[in-house]
GROMACS .gro file of N, CA and C in nm:
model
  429
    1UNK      N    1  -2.376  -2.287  -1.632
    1UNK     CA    2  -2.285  -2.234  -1.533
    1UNK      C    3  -2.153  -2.313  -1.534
    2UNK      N    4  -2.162  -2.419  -1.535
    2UNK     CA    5  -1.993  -2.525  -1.547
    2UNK      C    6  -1.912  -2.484  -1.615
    3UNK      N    7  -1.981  -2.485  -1.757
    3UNK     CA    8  -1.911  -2.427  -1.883
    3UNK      C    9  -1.852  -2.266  -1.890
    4UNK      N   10  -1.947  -2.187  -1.808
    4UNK     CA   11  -1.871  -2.087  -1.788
    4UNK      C   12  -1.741  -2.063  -1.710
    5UNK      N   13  -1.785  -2.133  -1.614
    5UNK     CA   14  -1.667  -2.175  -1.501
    5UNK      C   15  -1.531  -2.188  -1.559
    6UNK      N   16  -1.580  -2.319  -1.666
    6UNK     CA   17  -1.415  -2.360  -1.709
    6UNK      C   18  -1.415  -2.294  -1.785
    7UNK      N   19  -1.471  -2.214  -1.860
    7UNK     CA   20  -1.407  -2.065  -1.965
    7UNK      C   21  -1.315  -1.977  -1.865
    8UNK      N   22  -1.409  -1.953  -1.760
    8UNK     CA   23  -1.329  -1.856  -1.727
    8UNK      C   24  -1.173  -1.930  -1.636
    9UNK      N   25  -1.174  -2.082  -1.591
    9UNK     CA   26  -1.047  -2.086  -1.556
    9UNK      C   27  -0.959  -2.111  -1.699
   10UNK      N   28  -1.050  -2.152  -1.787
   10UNK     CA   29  -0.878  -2.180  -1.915
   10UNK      C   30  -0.863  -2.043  -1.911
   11UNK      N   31  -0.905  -1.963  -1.942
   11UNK     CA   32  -0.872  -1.822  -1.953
   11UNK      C   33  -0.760  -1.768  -1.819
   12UNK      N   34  -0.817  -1.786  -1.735
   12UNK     CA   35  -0.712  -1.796  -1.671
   12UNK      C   36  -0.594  -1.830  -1.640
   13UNK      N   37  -0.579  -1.961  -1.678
   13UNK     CA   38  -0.474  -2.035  -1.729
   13UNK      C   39  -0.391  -2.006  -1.867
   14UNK      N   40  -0.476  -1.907  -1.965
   14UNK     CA   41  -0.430  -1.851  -2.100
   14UNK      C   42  -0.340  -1.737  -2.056
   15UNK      N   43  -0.439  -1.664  -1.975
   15UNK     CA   44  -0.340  -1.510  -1.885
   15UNK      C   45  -0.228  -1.527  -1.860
   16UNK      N   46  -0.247  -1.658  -1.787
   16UNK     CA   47  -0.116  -1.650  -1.673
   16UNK      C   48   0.035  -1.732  -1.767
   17UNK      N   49  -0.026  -1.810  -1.887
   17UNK     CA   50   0.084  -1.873  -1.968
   17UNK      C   51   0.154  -1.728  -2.064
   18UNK      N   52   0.042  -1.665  -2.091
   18UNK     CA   53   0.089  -1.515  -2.153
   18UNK      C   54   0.153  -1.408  -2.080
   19UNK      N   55   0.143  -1.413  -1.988
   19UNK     CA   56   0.185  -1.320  -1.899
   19UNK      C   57   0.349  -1.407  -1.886
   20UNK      N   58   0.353  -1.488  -1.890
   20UNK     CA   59   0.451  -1.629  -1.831
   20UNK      C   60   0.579  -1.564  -1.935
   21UNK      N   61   0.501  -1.582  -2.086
   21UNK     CA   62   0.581  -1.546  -2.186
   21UNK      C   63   0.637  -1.465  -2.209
   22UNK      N   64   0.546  -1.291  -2.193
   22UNK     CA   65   0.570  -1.229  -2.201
   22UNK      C   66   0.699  -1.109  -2.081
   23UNK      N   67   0.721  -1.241  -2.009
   23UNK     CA   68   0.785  -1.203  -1.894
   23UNK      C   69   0.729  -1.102  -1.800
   24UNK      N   70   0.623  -1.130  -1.772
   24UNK     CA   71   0.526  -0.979  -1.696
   24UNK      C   72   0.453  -1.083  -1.591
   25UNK      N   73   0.396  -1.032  -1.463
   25UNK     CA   74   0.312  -1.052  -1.414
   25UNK      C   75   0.181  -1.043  -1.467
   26UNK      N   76   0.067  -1.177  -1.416
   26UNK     CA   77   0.023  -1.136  -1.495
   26UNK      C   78  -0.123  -0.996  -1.443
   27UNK      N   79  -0.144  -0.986  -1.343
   27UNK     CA   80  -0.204  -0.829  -1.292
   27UNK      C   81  -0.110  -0.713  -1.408
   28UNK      N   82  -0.018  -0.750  -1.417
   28UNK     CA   83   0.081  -0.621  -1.545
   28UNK      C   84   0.000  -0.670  -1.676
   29UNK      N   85  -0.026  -0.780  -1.745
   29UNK     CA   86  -0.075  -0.827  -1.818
   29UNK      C   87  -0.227  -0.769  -1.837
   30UNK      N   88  -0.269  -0.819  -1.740
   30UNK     CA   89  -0.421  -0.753  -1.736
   30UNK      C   90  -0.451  -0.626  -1.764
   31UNK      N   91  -0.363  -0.485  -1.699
   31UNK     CA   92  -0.368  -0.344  -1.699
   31UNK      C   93  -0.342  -0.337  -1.835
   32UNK      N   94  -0.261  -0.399  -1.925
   32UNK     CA   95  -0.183  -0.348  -2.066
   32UNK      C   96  -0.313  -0.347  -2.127
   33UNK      N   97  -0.368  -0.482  -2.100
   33UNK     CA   98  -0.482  -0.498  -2.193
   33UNK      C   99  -0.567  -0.417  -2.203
   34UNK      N  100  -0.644  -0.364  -2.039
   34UNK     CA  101  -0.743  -0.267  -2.062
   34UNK      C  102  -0.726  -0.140  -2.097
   35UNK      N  103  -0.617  -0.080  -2.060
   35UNK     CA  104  -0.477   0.035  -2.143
   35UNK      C  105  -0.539   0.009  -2.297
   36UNK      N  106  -0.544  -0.088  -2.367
   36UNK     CA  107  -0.516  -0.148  -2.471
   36UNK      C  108  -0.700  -0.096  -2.523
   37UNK      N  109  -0.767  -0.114  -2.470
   37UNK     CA  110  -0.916  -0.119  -2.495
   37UNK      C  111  -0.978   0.049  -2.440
   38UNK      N  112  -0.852   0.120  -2.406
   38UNK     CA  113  -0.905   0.258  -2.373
   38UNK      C  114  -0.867   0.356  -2.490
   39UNK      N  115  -0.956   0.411  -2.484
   39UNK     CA  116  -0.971   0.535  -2.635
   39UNK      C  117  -0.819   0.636  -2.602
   40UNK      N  118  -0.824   0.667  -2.455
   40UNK     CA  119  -0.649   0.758  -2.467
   40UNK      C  120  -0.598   0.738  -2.324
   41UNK      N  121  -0.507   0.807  -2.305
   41UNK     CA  122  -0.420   0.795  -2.131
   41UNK      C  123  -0.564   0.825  -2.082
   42UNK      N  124  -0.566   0.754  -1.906
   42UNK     CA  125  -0.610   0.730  -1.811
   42UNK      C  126  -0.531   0.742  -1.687
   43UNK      N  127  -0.590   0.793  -1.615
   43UNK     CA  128  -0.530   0.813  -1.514
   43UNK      C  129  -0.503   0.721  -1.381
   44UNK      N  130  -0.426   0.737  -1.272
   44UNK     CA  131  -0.412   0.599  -1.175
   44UNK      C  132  -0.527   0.583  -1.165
   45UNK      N  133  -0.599   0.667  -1.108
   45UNK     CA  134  -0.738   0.630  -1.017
   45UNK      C  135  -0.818   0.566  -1.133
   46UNK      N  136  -0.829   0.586  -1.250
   46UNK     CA  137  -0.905   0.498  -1.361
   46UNK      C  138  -0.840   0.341  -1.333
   47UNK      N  139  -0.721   0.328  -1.352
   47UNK     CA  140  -0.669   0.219  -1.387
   47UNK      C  141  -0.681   0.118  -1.228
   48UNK      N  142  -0.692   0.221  -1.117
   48UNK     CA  143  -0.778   0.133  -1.017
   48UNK      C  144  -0.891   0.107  -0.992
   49UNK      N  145  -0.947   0.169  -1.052
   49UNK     CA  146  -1.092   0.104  -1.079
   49UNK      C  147  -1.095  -0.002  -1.162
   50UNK      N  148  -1.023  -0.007  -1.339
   50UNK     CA  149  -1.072  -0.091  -1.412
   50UNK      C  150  -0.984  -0.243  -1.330
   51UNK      N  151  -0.889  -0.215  -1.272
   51UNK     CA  152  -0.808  -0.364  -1.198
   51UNK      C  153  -0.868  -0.393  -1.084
   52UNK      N  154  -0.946  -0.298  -1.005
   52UNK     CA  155  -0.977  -0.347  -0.895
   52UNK      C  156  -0.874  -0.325  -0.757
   53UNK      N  157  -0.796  -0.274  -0.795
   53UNK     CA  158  -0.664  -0.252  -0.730
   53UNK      C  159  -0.672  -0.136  -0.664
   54UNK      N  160  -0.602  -0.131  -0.506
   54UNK     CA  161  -0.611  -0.018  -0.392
   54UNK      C  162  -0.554   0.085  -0.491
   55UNK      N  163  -0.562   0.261  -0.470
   55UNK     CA  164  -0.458   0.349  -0.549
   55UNK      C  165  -0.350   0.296  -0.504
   56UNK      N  166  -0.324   0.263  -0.412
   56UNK     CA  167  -0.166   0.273  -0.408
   56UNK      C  168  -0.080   0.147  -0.486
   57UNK      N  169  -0.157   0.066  -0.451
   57UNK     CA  170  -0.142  -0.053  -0.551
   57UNK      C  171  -0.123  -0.031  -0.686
   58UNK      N  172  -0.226   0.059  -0.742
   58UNK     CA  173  -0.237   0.082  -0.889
   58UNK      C  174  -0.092   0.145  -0.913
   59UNK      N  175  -0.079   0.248  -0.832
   59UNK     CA  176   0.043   0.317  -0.885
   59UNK      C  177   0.176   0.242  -0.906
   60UNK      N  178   0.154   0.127  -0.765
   60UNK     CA  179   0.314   0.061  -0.795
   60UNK      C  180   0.293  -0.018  -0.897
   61UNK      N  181   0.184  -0.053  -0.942
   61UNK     CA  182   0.149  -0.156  -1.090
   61UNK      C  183   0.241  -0.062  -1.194
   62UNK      N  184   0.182   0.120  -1.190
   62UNK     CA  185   0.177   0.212  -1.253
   62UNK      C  186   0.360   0.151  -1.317
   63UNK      N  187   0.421   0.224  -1.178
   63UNK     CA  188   0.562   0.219  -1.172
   63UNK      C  189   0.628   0.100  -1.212
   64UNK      N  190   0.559  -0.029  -1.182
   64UNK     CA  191   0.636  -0.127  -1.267
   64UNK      C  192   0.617  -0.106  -1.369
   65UNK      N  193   0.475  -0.120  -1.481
   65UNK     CA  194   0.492  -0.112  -1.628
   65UNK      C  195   0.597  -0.022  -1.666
   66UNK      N  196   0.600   0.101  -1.582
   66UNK     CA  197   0.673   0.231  -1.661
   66UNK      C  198   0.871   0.182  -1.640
   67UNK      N  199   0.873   0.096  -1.553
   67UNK     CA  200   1.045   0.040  -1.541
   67UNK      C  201   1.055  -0.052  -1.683
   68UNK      N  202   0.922  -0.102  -1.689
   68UNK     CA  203   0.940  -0.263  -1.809
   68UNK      C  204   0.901  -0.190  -1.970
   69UNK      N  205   0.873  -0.028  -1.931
   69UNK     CA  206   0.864   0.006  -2.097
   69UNK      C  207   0.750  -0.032  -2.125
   70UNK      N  208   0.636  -0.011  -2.055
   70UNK     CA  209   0.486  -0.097  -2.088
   70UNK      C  210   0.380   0.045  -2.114
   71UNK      N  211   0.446   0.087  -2.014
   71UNK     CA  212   0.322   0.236  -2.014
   71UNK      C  213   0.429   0.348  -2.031
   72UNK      N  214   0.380   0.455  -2.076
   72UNK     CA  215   0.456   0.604  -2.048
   72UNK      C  216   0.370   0.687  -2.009
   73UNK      N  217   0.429   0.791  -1.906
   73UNK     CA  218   0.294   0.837  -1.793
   73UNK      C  219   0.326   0.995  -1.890
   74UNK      N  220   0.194   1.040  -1.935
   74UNK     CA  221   0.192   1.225  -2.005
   74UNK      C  222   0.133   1.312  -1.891
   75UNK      N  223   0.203   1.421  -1.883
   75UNK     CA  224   0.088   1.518  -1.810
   75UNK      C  225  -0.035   1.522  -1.838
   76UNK      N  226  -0.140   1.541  -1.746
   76UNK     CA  227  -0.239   1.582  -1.767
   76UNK      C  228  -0.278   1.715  -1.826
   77UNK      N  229  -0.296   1.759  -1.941
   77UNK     CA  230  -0.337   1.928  -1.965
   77UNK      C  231  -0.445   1.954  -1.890
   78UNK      N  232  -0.525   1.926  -1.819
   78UNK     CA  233  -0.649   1.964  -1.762
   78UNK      C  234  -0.625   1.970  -1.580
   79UNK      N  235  -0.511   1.928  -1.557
   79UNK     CA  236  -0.457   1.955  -1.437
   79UNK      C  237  -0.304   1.875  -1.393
   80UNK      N  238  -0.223   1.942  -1.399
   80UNK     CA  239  -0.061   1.939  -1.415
   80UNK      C  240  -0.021   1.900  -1.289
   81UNK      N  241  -0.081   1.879  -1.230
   81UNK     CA  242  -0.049   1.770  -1.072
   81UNK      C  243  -0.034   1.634  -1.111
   82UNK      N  244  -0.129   1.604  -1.213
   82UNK     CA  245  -0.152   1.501  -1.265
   82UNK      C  246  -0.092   1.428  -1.334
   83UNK      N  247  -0.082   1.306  -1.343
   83UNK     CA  248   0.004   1.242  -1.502
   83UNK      C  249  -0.133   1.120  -1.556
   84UNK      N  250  -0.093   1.099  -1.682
   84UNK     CA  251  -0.184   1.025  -1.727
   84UNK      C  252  -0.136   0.909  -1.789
   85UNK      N  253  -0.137   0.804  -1.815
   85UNK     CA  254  -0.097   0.667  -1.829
   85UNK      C  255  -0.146   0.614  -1.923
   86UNK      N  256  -0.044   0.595  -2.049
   86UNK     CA  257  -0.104   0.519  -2.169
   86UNK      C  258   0.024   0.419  -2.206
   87UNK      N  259  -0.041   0.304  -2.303
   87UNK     CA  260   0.031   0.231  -2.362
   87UNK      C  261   0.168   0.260  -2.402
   88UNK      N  262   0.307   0.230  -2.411
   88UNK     CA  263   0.413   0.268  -2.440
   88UNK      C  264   0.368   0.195  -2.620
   89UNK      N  265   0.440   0.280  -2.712
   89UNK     CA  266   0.432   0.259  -2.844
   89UNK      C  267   0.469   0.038  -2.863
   90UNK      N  268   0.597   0.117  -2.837
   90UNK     CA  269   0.655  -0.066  -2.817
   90UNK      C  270   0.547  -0.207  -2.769
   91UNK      N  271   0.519  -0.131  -2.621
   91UNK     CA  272   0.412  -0.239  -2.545
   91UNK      C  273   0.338  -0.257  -2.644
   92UNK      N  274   0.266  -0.184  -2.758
   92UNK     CA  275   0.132  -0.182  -2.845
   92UNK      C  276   0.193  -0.305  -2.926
   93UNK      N  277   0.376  -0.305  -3.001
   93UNK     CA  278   0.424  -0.433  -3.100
   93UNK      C  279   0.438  -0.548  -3.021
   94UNK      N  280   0.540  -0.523  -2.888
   94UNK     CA  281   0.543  -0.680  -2.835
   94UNK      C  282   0.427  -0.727  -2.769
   95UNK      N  283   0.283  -0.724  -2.735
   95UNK     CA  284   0.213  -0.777  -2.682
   95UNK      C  285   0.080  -0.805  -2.817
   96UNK      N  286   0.141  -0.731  -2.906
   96UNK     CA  287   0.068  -0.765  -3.055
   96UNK      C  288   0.101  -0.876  -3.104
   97UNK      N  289   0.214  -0.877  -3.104
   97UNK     CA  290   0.333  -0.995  -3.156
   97UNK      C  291   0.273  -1.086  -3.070
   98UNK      N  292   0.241  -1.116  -2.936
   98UNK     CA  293   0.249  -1.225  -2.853
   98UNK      C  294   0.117  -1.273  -2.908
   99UNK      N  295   0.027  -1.177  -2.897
   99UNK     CA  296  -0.127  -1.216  -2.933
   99UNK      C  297  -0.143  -1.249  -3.091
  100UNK      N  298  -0.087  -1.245  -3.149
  100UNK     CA  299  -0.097  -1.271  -3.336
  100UNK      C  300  -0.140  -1.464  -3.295
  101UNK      N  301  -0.078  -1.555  -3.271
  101UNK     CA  302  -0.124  -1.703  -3.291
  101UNK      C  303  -0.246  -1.666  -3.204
  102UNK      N  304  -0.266  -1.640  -3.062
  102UNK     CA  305  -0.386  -1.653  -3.017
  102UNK      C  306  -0.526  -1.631  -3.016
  103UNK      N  307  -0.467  -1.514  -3.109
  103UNK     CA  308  -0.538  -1.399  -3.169
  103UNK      C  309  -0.649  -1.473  -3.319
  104UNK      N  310  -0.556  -1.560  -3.375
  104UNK     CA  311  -0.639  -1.573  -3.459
  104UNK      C  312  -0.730  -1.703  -3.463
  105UNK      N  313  -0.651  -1.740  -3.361
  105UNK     CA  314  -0.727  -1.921  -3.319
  105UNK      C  315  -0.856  -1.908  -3.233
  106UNK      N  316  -0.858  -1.775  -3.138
  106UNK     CA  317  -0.987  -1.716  -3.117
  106UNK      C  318  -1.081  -1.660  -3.198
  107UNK      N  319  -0.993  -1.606  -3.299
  107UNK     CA  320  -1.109  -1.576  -3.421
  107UNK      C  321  -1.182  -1.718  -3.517
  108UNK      N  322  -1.078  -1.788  -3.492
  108UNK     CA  323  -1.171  -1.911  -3.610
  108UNK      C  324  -1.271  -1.986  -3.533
  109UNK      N  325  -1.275  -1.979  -3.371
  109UNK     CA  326  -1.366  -1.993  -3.280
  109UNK      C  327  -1.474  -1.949  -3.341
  110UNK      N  328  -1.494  -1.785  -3.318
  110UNK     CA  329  -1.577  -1.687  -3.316
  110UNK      C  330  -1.665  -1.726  -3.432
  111UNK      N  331  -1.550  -1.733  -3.589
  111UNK     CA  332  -1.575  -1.701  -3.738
  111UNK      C  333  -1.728  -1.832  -3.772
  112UNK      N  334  -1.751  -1.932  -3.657
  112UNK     CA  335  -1.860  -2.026  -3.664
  112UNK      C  336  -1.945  -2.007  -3.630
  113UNK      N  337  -1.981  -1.863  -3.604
  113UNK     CA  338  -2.100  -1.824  -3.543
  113UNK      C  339  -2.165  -1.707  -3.646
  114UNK      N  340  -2.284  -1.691  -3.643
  114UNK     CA  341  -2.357  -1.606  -3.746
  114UNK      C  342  -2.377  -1.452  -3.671
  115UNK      N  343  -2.414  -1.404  -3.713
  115UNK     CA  344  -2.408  -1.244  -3.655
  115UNK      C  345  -2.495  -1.237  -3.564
  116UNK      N  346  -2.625  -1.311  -3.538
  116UNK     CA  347  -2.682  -1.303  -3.446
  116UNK      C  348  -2.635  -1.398  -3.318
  117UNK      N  349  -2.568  -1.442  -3.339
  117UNK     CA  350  -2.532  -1.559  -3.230
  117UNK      C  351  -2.402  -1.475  -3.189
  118UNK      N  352  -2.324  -1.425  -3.246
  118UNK     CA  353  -2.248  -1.347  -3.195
  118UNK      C  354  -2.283  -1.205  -3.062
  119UNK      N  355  -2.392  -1.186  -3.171
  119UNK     CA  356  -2.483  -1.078  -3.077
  119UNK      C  357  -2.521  -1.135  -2.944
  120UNK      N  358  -2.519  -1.208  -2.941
  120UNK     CA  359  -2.608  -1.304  -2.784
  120UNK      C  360  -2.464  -1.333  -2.745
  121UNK      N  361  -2.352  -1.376  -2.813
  121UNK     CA  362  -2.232  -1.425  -2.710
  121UNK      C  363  -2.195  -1.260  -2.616
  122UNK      N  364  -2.189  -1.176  -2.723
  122UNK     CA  365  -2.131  -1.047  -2.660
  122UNK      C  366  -2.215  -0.979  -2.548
  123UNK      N  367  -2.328  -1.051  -2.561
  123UNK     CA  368  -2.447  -0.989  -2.497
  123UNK      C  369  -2.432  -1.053  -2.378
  124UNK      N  370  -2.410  -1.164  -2.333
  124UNK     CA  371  -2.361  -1.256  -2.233
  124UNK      C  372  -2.216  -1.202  -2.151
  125UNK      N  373  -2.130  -1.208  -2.234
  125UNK     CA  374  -1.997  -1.160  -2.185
  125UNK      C  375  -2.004  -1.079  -2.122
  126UNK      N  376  -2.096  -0.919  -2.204
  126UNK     CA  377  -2.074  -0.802  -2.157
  126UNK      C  378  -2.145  -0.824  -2.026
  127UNK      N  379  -2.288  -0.857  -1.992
  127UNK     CA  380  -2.351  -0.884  -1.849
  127UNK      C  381  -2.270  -0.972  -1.772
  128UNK      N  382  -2.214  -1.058  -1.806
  128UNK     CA  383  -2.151  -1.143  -1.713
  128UNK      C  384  -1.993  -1.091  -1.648
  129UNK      N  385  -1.952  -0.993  -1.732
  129UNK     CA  386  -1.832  -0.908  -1.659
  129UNK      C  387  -1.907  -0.806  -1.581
  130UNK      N  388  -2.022  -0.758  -1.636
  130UNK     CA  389  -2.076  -0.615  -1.490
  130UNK      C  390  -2.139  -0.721  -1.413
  131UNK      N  391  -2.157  -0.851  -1.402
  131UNK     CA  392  -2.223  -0.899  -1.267
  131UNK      C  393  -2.060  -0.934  -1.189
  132UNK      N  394  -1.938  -0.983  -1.272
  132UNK     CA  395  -1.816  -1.005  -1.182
  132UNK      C  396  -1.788  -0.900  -1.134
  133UNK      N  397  -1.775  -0.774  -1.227
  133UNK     CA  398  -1.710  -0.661  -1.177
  133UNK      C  399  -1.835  -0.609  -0.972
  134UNK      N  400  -1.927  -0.614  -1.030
  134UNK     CA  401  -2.056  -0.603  -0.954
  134UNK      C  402  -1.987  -0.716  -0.792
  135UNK      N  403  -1.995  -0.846  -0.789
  135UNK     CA  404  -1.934  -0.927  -0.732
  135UNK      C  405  -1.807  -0.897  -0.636
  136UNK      N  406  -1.738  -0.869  -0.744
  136UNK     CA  407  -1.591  -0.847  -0.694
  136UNK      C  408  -1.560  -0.725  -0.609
  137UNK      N  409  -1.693  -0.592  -0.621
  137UNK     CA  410  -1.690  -0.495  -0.553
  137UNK      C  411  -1.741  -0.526  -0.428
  138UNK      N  412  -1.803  -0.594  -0.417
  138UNK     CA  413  -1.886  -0.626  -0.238
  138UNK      C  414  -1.815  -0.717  -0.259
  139UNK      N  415  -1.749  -0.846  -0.243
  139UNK     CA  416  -1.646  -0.915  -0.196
  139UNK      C  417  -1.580  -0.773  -0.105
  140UNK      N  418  -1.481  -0.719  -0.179
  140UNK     CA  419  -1.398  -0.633  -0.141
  140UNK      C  420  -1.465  -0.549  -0.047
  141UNK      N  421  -1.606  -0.566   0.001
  141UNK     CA  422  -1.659  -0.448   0.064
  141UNK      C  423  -1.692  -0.320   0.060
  142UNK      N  424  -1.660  -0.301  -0.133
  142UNK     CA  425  -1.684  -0.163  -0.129
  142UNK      C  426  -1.801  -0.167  -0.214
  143UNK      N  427  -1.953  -0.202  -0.162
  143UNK     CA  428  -2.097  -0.181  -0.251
  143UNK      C  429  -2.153  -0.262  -0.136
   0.00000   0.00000   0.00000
């Protein structure tokens, strides 16, 4: 448990120096990323769920990325009330660009581990984000 602890504050401390750099908040930082890990546009109410963030919150997140050139919002074809929120092309080079050194100094981490040990790290990670995500919902009172 310690060791996780301080993973998850350097990490924290990694966010917030990247976010630092990248001239973004880093909650703006965070959304790009999971933007970044979604198969296509998503909509506000997705992107308040995956942040944790009130809708209304999400949207003004929405509206900052879309002033800083981070996201570009598409209609929805499945209902035109709607807009849908994906990565701006650009956001995809400059936050690529930022992540290229970090990017690979986490990989030579990783590259010491055998395929099964990898299997058990991911296997860890992935449960240990649905017990935060899990956490972070009753904190907030909503579970």
């Amino acid at each position: 448990m310690d060791e996780s602890q301080r993973h998850y504050a350097a990490y924290v401390l990694f966010n917030q120096a990247m976010a630092d750099h990248l001239q973004i908040h880093s909650t703006d930082l965070q959304c790009v990323a999971l933007l970044d890990l979604e198969s296509g546009p998503v909509s506000t109410g997705e992107i308040a769920r995956l942040t944790g963030l009130t809708p209304g919150s999400a949207t003004r997140l929405v509206d900052r990325l879309e002033k800083a050139g981070l996201v570009a919002r598409h209609p929805d074809p499945a209902d035109r009330r709607r807009a849908l929120v994906a990565l701006a092309p650009k956001a995809r080079e400059r936050i690529g660009a930022a992540w290229d050194l970090p990017g690979k100094a986490f990989a030579e981490v990783l590259e010491r581990y055998s395929e099964a040990e990898l299997t058990v790290i991911a296997d860890y990670l992935h449960r240990a984000a649905d017990v935060g995500r899990a956490q972070a919902e009753r904190l907030a009172g909503r579970s």
